[in-house]
């Protein structure tokens, strides 16, 4: 069971994102650009900007320490909102400035796969792969390992949906779609934090998040025709 759970998580958080990105790039060369810029968006706005800012600047501040101790809900909201702001505004900026010729529906899907796939690989996939190679991963709770893989699948679906929303905001010149993406991203993160804080079983949390991600995906699929713009 340990080996199976590790292989599942490696597939979900490492192999699948790479295969999806390569498949898109081979299907049409135009999709390579949004995949790469989606990946760069996560690296620049999260790994190189938000996370260091939180850990090195904000975390040591007295007000943040007090908030974390006295109001976990407020602290969770703060972390969830900052994640949504950095990622969705970052998505908007990159799409607007660097993907002027990639404004079709599948371009936003490719962007979401690049963004969510990079997050999955860096946060879970690499650790799972190294853990399996070094054998120490086999001693971990197999169900928690599976849960990590399911979480990354949900997150990738979510990033695809949010990317479609942000592109819709650009194509329709309607900031409400961007605001909606920020709100839904915040809500998803906050729900996960609060359920975990209240002792909700891990698999129930993952089931709720996966269901929410699928609902969002169904919604944005219906936006497909409205998202298309003429880039010929």
mmCIF file of C-alpha atoms in Angstrom:
data_model
loop_
_atom_site.group_PDB
_atom_site.id
_atom_site.type_symbol
_atom_site.label_atom_id
_atom_site.label_comp_id
_atom_site.label_asym_id
_atom_site.label_seq_id
_atom_site.Cartn_x
_atom_site.Cartn_y
_atom_site.Cartn_z
ATOM 1 C CA UNK A 1 0.000 0.000 0.000
ATOM 2 C CA UNK A 2 2.880 2.374 0.781
ATOM 3 C CA UNK A 3 4.381 1.872 -2.669
ATOM 4 C CA UNK A 4 1.029 2.210 -4.438
ATOM 5 C CA UNK A 5 0.182 5.448 -2.616
ATOM 6 C CA UNK A 6 3.612 6.904 -3.397
ATOM 7 C CA UNK A 7 3.322 5.970 -7.075
ATOM 8 C CA UNK A 8 -0.162 7.499 -7.251
ATOM 9 C CA UNK A 9 1.023 10.805 -5.807
ATOM 10 C CA UNK A 10 4.085 10.867 -8.071
ATOM 11 C CA UNK A 11 1.798 10.302 -11.050
ATOM 12 C CA UNK A 12 -0.717 12.958 -9.956
ATOM 13 C CA UNK A 13 1.768 15.643 -8.905
ATOM 14 C CA UNK A 14 4.763 14.996 -11.162
ATOM 15 C CA UNK A 15 4.111 12.801 -14.190
ATOM 16 C CA UNK A 16 0.627 14.067 -15.103
ATOM 17 C CA UNK A 17 1.529 17.809 -15.178
ATOM 18 C CA UNK A 18 4.554 17.116 -17.381
ATOM 19 C CA UNK A 19 2.643 14.808 -19.725
ATOM 20 C CA UNK A 20 -0.233 17.301 -20.029
ATOM 21 C CA UNK A 21 2.149 20.178 -20.807
ATOM 22 C CA UNK A 22 4.119 18.153 -23.369
ATOM 23 C CA UNK A 23 0.920 16.877 -24.984
ATOM 24 C CA UNK A 24 -0.408 20.408 -25.393
ATOM 25 C CA UNK A 25 2.896 21.651 -26.828
ATOM 26 C CA UNK A 26 3.009 18.780 -29.320
ATOM 27 C CA UNK A 27 -0.639 19.226 -30.244
ATOM 28 C CA UNK A 28 -0.072 22.876 -31.163
ATOM 29 C CA UNK A 29 3.128 24.850 -30.813
ATOM 30 C CA UNK A 30 1.127 27.927 -29.795
ATOM 31 C CA UNK A 31 0.266 26.265 -26.469
ATOM 32 C CA UNK A 32 3.907 26.037 -25.404
ATOM 33 C CA UNK A 33 4.051 29.766 -24.686
ATOM 34 C CA UNK A 34 1.079 29.891 -22.263
ATOM 35 C CA UNK A 35 2.286 26.704 -20.539
ATOM 36 C CA UNK A 36 5.703 28.266 -19.901
ATOM 37 C CA UNK A 37 4.291 31.622 -18.824
ATOM 38 C CA UNK A 38 1.816 29.857 -16.537
ATOM 39 C CA UNK A 39 4.736 28.110 -14.861
ATOM 40 C CA UNK A 40 6.702 31.360 -14.607
ATOM 41 C CA UNK A 41 3.704 33.116 -13.067
ATOM 42 C CA UNK A 42 3.657 30.700 -10.132
ATOM 43 C CA UNK A 43 7.428 30.862 -9.686
ATOM 44 C CA UNK A 44 7.628 34.668 -9.833
ATOM 45 C CA UNK A 45 4.504 35.657 -7.908
ATOM 46 C CA UNK A 46 4.534 32.873 -5.300
ATOM 47 C CA UNK A 47 7.957 31.289 -4.922
ATOM 48 C CA UNK A 48 10.034 34.427 -5.464
ATOM 49 C CA UNK A 49 7.639 37.099 -4.169
ATOM 50 C CA UNK A 50 4.783 36.166 -1.829
ATOM 51 C CA UNK A 51 6.388 33.321 0.117
ATOM 52 C CA UNK A 52 9.645 35.203 0.916
ATOM 53 C CA UNK A 53 7.632 38.320 1.766
ATOM 54 C CA UNK A 54 5.472 36.370 4.208
ATOM 55 C CA UNK A 55 8.298 34.410 5.806
ATOM 56 C CA UNK A 56 10.966 37.103 6.016
ATOM 57 C CA UNK A 57 8.994 40.331 6.400
ATOM 58 C CA UNK A 58 5.445 39.745 7.627
ATOM 59 C CA UNK A 59 5.760 36.625 9.823
ATOM 60 C CA UNK A 60 8.115 38.262 12.399
ATOM 61 C CA UNK A 61 5.880 41.333 12.778
ATOM 62 C CA UNK A 62 4.078 41.616 16.165
ATOM 63 C CA UNK A 63 0.659 42.229 14.600
ATOM 64 C CA UNK A 64 0.908 39.055 12.530
ATOM 65 C CA UNK A 65 2.093 36.963 15.471
ATOM 66 C CA UNK A 66 -0.767 38.308 17.600
ATOM 67 C CA UNK A 67 -3.298 37.654 14.840
ATOM 68 C CA UNK A 68 -2.054 34.086 14.351
ATOM 69 C CA UNK A 69 -2.448 33.348 18.070
ATOM 70 C CA UNK A 70 -5.658 35.215 18.850
ATOM 71 C CA UNK A 71 -7.607 34.753 15.625
ATOM 72 C CA UNK A 72 -6.782 31.707 13.474
ATOM 73 C CA UNK A 73 -9.762 32.540 11.244
ATOM 74 C CA UNK A 74 -8.435 36.017 10.492
ATOM 75 C CA UNK A 75 -4.935 34.643 9.931
ATOM 76 C CA UNK A 76 -6.336 32.020 7.578
ATOM 77 C CA UNK A 77 -8.267 34.687 5.701
ATOM 78 C CA UNK A 78 -5.136 36.823 5.402
ATOM 79 C CA UNK A 79 -3.056 33.962 3.999
ATOM 80 C CA UNK A 80 -5.842 32.846 1.663
ATOM 81 C CA UNK A 81 -6.469 36.348 0.355
ATOM 82 C CA UNK A 82 -2.799 37.138 -0.231
ATOM 83 C CA UNK A 83 -2.364 33.868 -2.134
ATOM 84 C CA UNK A 84 -5.359 34.710 -4.313
ATOM 85 C CA UNK A 85 -4.256 38.302 -4.909
ATOM 86 C CA UNK A 86 -0.693 37.432 -5.853
ATOM 87 C CA UNK A 87 -1.649 34.550 -8.124
ATOM 88 C CA UNK A 88 -4.725 35.999 -9.844
ATOM 89 C CA UNK A 89 -3.318 39.499 -10.324
ATOM 90 C CA UNK A 90 -0.083 37.873 -11.463
ATOM 91 C CA UNK A 91 -2.060 35.757 -13.932
ATOM 92 C CA UNK A 92 -3.805 38.878 -15.219
ATOM 93 C CA UNK A 93 -0.572 40.867 -15.634
ATOM 94 C CA UNK A 94 1.249 38.072 -17.454
ATOM 95 C CA UNK A 95 -1.671 37.292 -19.773
ATOM 96 C CA UNK A 96 -2.193 40.958 -20.526
ATOM 97 C CA UNK A 97 1.445 41.833 -21.225
ATOM 98 C CA UNK A 98 3.021 38.673 -22.598
ATOM 99 C CA UNK A 99 0.229 36.626 -24.175
ATOM 100 C CA UNK A 100 -1.349 39.140 -26.527
ATOM 101 C CA UNK A 101 -1.488 36.544 -29.292
ATOM 102 C CA UNK A 102 -2.651 33.734 -27.017
ATOM 103 C CA UNK A 103 -6.150 34.776 -26.039
ATOM 104 C CA UNK A 104 -8.177 31.692 -26.943
ATOM 105 C CA UNK A 105 -9.883 29.270 -24.610
ATOM 106 C CA UNK A 106 -7.272 26.528 -24.932
ATOM 107 C CA UNK A 107 -4.521 29.078 -24.306
ATOM 108 C CA UNK A 108 -5.992 29.716 -20.862
ATOM 109 C CA UNK A 109 -6.272 25.962 -20.263
ATOM 110 C CA UNK A 110 -2.589 25.587 -21.189
ATOM 111 C CA UNK A 111 -1.725 28.489 -18.879
ATOM 112 C CA UNK A 112 -3.590 26.836 -16.004
ATOM 113 C CA UNK A 113 -1.821 23.528 -16.582
ATOM 114 C CA UNK A 114 1.548 25.299 -16.582
ATOM 115 C CA UNK A 115 0.686 27.204 -13.404
ATOM 116 C CA UNK A 116 -0.989 24.392 -11.473
ATOM 117 C CA UNK A 117 1.429 21.776 -12.757
ATOM 118 C CA UNK A 118 4.463 23.721 -11.595
ATOM 119 C CA UNK A 119 2.870 24.211 -8.183
ATOM 120 C CA UNK A 120 2.125 20.485 -7.955
ATOM 121 C CA UNK A 121 5.661 19.484 -8.916
ATOM 122 C CA UNK A 122 7.393 21.943 -6.593
ATOM 123 C CA UNK A 123 5.144 21.455 -3.555
ATOM 124 C CA UNK A 124 4.416 17.730 -3.716
ATOM 125 C CA UNK A 125 5.733 15.892 -6.759
ATOM 126 C CA UNK A 126 9.458 16.361 -6.229
ATOM 127 C CA UNK A 127 9.245 15.473 -2.537
ATOM 128 C CA UNK A 128 7.226 12.349 -3.319
ATOM 129 C CA UNK A 129 9.694 11.271 -5.989
ATOM 130 C CA UNK A 130 12.748 11.888 -3.818
ATOM 131 C CA UNK A 131 11.037 10.154 -0.894
ATOM 132 C CA UNK A 132 10.393 7.069 -3.001
ATOM 133 C CA UNK A 133 13.953 6.986 -4.348
ATOM 134 C CA UNK A 134 15.444 7.420 -0.885
ATOM 135 C CA UNK A 135 12.900 4.933 0.535
ATOM 136 C CA UNK A 136 11.924 7.151 3.472
ATOM 137 C CA UNK A 137 8.634 8.003 1.738
ATOM 138 C CA UNK A 138 7.516 4.414 2.182
ATOM 139 C CA UNK A 139 7.276 4.875 5.938
ATOM 140 C CA UNK A 140 4.784 7.737 5.649
ATOM 141 C CA UNK A 141 1.053 7.262 6.188
ATOM 142 C CA UNK A 142 -0.097 5.937 2.778
ATOM 143 C CA UNK A 143 -3.514 7.584 3.062
ATOM 144 C CA UNK A 144 -1.935 10.974 3.693
ATOM 145 C CA UNK A 145 0.269 10.389 0.668
ATOM 146 C CA UNK A 146 -2.787 9.647 -1.467
ATOM 147 C CA UNK A 147 -4.534 12.721 -0.047
ATOM 148 C CA UNK A 148 -1.610 14.889 -1.166
ATOM 149 C CA UNK A 149 -1.989 13.558 -4.695
ATOM 150 C CA UNK A 150 -5.744 14.142 -4.720
ATOM 151 C CA UNK A 151 -5.182 17.673 -3.412
ATOM 152 C CA UNK A 152 -2.832 18.444 -6.310
ATOM 153 C CA UNK A 153 -5.346 17.109 -8.834
ATOM 154 C CA UNK A 154 -7.998 19.409 -7.361
ATOM 155 C CA UNK A 155 -5.588 22.344 -7.385
ATOM 156 C CA UNK A 156 -4.675 21.806 -11.039
ATOM 157 C CA UNK A 157 -8.337 21.709 -12.030
ATOM 158 C CA UNK A 158 -8.857 24.873 -9.991
ATOM 159 C CA UNK A 159 -5.945 26.655 -11.680
ATOM 160 C CA UNK A 160 -7.305 25.807 -15.120
ATOM 161 C CA UNK A 161 -10.711 27.204 -14.158
ATOM 162 C CA UNK A 162 -9.231 30.370 -12.650
ATOM 163 C CA UNK A 163 -7.042 30.911 -15.717
ATOM 164 C CA UNK A 164 -10.113 30.750 -17.948
ATOM 165 C CA UNK A 165 -11.849 33.322 -15.728
ATOM 166 C CA UNK A 166 -8.900 35.697 -15.812
ATOM 167 C CA UNK A 167 -8.642 35.438 -19.598
ATOM 168 C CA UNK A 168 -12.361 36.142 -19.776
ATOM 169 C CA UNK A 169 -11.722 39.312 -17.771
ATOM 170 C CA UNK A 170 -9.144 40.422 -20.337
ATOM 171 C CA UNK A 171 -11.087 39.458 -23.457
ATOM 172 C CA UNK A 172 -14.341 41.019 -22.279
ATOM 173 C CA UNK A 173 -12.635 43.980 -20.563
ATOM 174 C CA UNK A 174 -14.658 43.118 -17.477
ATOM 175 C CA UNK A 175 -12.813 43.274 -14.158
ATOM 176 C CA UNK A 176 -15.645 41.383 -12.445
ATOM 177 C CA UNK A 177 -14.262 38.090 -13.745
ATOM 178 C CA UNK A 178 -10.903 38.880 -12.148
ATOM 179 C CA UNK A 179 -12.610 39.795 -8.881
ATOM 180 C CA UNK A 180 -14.610 36.551 -9.054
ATOM 181 C CA UNK A 181 -11.400 34.562 -9.577
ATOM 182 C CA UNK A 182 -9.804 36.242 -6.550
ATOM 183 C CA UNK A 183 -12.908 35.596 -4.437
ATOM 184 C CA UNK A 184 -13.213 31.919 -5.401
ATOM 185 C CA UNK A 185 -9.489 31.320 -4.917
ATOM 186 C CA UNK A 186 -9.678 32.911 -1.462
ATOM 187 C CA UNK A 187 -12.810 30.958 -0.559
ATOM 188 C CA UNK A 188 -11.283 27.632 -1.585
ATOM 189 C CA UNK A 189 -8.095 28.192 0.397
ATOM 190 C CA UNK A 190 -9.958 29.474 3.447
ATOM 191 C CA UNK A 191 -12.386 26.551 3.417
ATOM 192 C CA UNK A 192 -9.479 24.102 3.422
ATOM 193 C CA UNK A 193 -7.730 25.928 6.271
ATOM 194 C CA UNK A 194 -10.863 26.135 8.402
ATOM 195 C CA UNK A 195 -11.868 22.516 7.870
ATOM 196 C CA UNK A 196 -8.382 21.399 8.806
ATOM 197 C CA UNK A 197 -8.380 23.627 11.896
ATOM 198 C CA UNK A 198 -11.709 22.128 12.990
ATOM 199 C CA UNK A 199 -10.387 18.586 12.748
ATOM 200 C CA UNK A 200 -12.307 17.583 9.634
ATOM 201 C CA UNK A 201 -11.020 14.246 8.262
ATOM 202 C CA UNK A 202 -8.482 14.764 5.505
ATOM 203 C CA UNK A 203 -10.361 12.797 2.879
ATOM 204 C CA UNK A 204 -13.570 14.703 3.554
ATOM 205 C CA UNK A 205 -11.636 17.946 3.023
ATOM 206 C CA UNK A 206 -10.187 16.647 -0.243
ATOM 207 C CA UNK A 207 -13.606 15.407 -1.399
ATOM 208 C CA UNK A 208 -15.158 18.832 -0.780
ATOM 209 C CA UNK A 209 -12.326 20.641 -2.572
ATOM 210 C CA UNK A 210 -12.376 18.247 -5.511
ATOM 211 C CA UNK A 211 -16.131 18.665 -5.845
ATOM 212 C CA UNK A 212 -15.777 22.446 -5.741
ATOM 213 C CA UNK A 213 -13.031 22.334 -8.374
ATOM 214 C CA UNK A 214 -15.223 20.243 -10.675
ATOM 215 C CA UNK A 215 -18.144 22.653 -10.268
ATOM 216 C CA UNK A 216 -15.862 25.535 -11.231
ATOM 217 C CA UNK A 217 -14.549 23.595 -14.208
ATOM 218 C CA UNK A 218 -18.067 22.873 -15.467
ATOM 219 C CA UNK A 219 -18.876 26.579 -15.127
ATOM 220 C CA UNK A 220 -15.863 27.759 -17.120
ATOM 221 C CA UNK A 221 -16.382 25.138 -19.837
ATOM 222 C CA UNK A 222 -19.688 26.872 -20.481
ATOM 223 C CA UNK A 223 -17.727 30.089 -20.997
ATOM 224 C CA UNK A 224 -15.720 28.558 -23.842
ATOM 225 C CA UNK A 225 -17.506 30.228 -26.724
ATOM 226 C CA UNK A 226 -17.570 33.576 -24.911
ATOM 227 C CA UNK A 227 -13.858 33.375 -24.174
ATOM 228 C CA UNK A 228 -12.748 32.946 -27.769
ATOM 229 C CA UNK A 229 -11.372 36.004 -29.535
ATOM 230 C CA UNK A 230 -10.205 36.379 -33.096
ATOM 231 C CA UNK A 231 -6.438 36.209 -33.089
ATOM 232 C CA UNK A 232 -6.001 35.295 -36.742
#
